[in-house]
PDB file of C-alpha atoms in Angstrom:
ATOM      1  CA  UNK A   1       0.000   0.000   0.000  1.00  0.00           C
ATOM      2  CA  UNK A   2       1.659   3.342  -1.299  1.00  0.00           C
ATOM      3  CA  UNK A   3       1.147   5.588   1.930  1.00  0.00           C
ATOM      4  CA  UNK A   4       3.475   8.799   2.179  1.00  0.00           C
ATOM      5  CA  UNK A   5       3.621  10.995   4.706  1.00  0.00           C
ATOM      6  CA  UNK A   6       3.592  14.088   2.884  1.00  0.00           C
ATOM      7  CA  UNK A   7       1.308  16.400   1.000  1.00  0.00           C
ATOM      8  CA  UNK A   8       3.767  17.815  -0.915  1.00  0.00           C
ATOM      9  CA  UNK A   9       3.180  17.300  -4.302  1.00  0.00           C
ATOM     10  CA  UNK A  10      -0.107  16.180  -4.366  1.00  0.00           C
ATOM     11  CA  UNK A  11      -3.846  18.387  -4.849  1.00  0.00           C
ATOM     12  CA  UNK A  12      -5.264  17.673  -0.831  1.00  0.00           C
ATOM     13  CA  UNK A  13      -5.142  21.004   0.845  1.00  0.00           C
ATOM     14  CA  UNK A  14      -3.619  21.717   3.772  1.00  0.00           C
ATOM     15  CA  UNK A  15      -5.533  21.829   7.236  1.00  0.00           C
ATOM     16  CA  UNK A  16      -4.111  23.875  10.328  1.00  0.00           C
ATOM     17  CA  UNK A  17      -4.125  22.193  13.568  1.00  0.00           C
ATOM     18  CA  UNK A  18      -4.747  23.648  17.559  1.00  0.00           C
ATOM     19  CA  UNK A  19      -1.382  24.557  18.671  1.00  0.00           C
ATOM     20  CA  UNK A  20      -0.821  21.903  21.309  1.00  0.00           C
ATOM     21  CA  UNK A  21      -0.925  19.278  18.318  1.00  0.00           C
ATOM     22  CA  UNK A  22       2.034  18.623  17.585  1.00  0.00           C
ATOM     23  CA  UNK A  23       1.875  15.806  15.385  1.00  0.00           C
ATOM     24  CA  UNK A  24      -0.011  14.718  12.299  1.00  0.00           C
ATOM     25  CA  UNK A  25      -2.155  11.271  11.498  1.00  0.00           C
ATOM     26  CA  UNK A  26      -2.626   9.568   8.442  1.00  0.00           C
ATOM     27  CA  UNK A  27      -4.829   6.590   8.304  1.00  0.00           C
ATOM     28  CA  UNK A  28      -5.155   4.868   5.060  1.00  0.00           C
ATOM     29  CA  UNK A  29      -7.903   2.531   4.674  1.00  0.00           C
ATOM     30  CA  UNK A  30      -8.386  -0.093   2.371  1.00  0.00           C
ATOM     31  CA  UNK A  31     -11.468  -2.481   2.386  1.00  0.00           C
ATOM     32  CA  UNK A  32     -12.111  -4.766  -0.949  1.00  0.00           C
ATOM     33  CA  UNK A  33     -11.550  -2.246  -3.146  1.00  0.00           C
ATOM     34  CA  UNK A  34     -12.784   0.592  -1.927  1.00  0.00           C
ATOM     35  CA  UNK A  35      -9.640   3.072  -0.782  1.00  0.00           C
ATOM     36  CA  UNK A  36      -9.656   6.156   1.280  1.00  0.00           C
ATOM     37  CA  UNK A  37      -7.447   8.451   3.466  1.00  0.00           C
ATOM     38  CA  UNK A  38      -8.325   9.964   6.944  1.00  0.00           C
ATOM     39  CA  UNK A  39      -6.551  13.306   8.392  1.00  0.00           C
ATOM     40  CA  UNK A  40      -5.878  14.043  11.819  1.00  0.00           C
ATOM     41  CA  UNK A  41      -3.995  16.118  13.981  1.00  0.00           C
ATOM     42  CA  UNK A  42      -2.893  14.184  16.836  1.00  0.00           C
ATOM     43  CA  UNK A  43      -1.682  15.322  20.666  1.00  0.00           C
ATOM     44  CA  UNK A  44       0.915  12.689  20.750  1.00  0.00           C
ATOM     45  CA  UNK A  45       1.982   9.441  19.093  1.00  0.00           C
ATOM     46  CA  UNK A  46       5.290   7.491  17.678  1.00  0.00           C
ATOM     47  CA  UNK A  47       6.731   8.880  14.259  1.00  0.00           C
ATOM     48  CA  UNK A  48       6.023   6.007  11.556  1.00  0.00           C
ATOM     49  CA  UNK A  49       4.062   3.628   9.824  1.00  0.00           C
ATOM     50  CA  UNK A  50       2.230   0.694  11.252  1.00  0.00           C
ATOM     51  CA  UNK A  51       0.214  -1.753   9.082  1.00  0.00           C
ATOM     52  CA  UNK A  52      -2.483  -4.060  10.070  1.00  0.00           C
ATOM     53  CA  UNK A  53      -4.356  -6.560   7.328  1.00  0.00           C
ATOM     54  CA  UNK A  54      -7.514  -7.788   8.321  1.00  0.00           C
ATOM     55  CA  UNK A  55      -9.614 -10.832   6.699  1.00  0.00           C
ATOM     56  CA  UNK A  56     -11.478  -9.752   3.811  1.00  0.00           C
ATOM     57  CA  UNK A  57      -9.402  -7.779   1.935  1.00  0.00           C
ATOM     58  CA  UNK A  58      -8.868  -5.516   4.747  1.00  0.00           C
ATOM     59  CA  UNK A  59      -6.204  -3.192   4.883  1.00  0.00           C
ATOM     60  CA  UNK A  60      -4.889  -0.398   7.773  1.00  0.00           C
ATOM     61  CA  UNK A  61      -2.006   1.779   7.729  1.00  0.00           C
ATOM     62  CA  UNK A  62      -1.659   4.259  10.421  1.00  0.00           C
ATOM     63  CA  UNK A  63       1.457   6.922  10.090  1.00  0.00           C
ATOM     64  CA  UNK A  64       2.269   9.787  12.537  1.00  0.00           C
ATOM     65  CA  UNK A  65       4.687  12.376  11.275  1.00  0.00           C
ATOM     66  CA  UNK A  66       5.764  15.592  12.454  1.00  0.00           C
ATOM     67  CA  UNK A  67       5.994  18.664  10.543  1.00  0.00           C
ATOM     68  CA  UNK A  68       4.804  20.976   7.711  1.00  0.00           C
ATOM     69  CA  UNK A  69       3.109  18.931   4.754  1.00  0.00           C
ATOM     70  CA  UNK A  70       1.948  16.283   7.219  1.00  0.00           C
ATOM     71  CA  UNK A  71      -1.145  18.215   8.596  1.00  0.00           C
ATOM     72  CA  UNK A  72       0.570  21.234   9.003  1.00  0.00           C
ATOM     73  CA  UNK A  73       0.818  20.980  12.761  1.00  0.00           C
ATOM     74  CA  UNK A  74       3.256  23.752  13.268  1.00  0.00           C
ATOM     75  CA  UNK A  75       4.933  24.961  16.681  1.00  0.00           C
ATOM     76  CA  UNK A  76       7.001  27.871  17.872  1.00  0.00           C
ATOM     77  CA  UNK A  77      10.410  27.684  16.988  1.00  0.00           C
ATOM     78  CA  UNK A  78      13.599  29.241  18.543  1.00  0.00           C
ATOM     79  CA  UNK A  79      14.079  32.067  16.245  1.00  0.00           C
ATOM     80  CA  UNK A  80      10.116  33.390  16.180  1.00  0.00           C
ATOM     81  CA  UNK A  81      10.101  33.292  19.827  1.00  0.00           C
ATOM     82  CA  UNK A  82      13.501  35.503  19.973  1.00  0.00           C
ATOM     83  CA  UNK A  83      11.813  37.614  17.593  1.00  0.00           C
ATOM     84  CA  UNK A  84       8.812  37.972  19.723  1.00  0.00           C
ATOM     85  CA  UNK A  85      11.243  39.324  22.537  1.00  0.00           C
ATOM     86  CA  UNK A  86      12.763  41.897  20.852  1.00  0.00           C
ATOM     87  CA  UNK A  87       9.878  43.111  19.227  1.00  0.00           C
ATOM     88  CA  UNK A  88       8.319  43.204  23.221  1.00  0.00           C
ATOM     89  CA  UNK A  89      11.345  45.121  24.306  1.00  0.00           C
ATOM     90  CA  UNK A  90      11.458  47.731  21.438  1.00  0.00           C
ATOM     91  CA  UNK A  91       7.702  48.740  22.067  1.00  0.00           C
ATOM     92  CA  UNK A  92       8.531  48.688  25.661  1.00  0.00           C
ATOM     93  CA  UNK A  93      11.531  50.432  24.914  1.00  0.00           C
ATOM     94  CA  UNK A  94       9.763  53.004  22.455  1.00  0.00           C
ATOM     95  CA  UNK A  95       6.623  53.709  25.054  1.00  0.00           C
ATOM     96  CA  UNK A  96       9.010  54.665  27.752  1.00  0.00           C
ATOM     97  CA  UNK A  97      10.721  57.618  25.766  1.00  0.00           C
TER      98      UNK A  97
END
């Protein structure tokens, strides 16, 4: 079952998730022949792929990834919370004058 992590590349649009999920689900589904993919954003969970095949043509893949193109489950990094401080201090700064 062809199951990548990533959006890039492909025509599904991206969804943004609550800030305290920090990681991204992708379960693909695939019973007989009928084929779908489910998108989550998920609290917490271990990066990768686990399969599960079922009797009658039953097929599960579940993936957690982190990361932009996953689910788009974005948090603060280093640099934009530096930035954040300065920009507090200079309108601190500037009000004072």
């Amino acid at each position: 079952m062809d199951n990548p992590d990533s959006l890039k590349g492909s025509n599904e649009t991206y969804m943004e998730c609550p800030s305290d999920h920090k990681r991204c689900r992708k379960i693909t589904q695939e019973v007989e022949d009928d084929y779908r993919v489910i998108r989550q954003c998920a609290l917490n969970g271990e990066v990768g792929c686990l399969q599960r095949t079922g009797t009658r043509k039953i097929k599960l893949e579940y993936c957690e990834c982190v990361g932009d193109g996953c689910n788009s489950a974005i948090g603060l990094s280093a640099p934009s919370i530096l930035l954040s401080v300065i920009a507090f201090f200079a309108i601190l700064r500037s009000s004072v004058l």
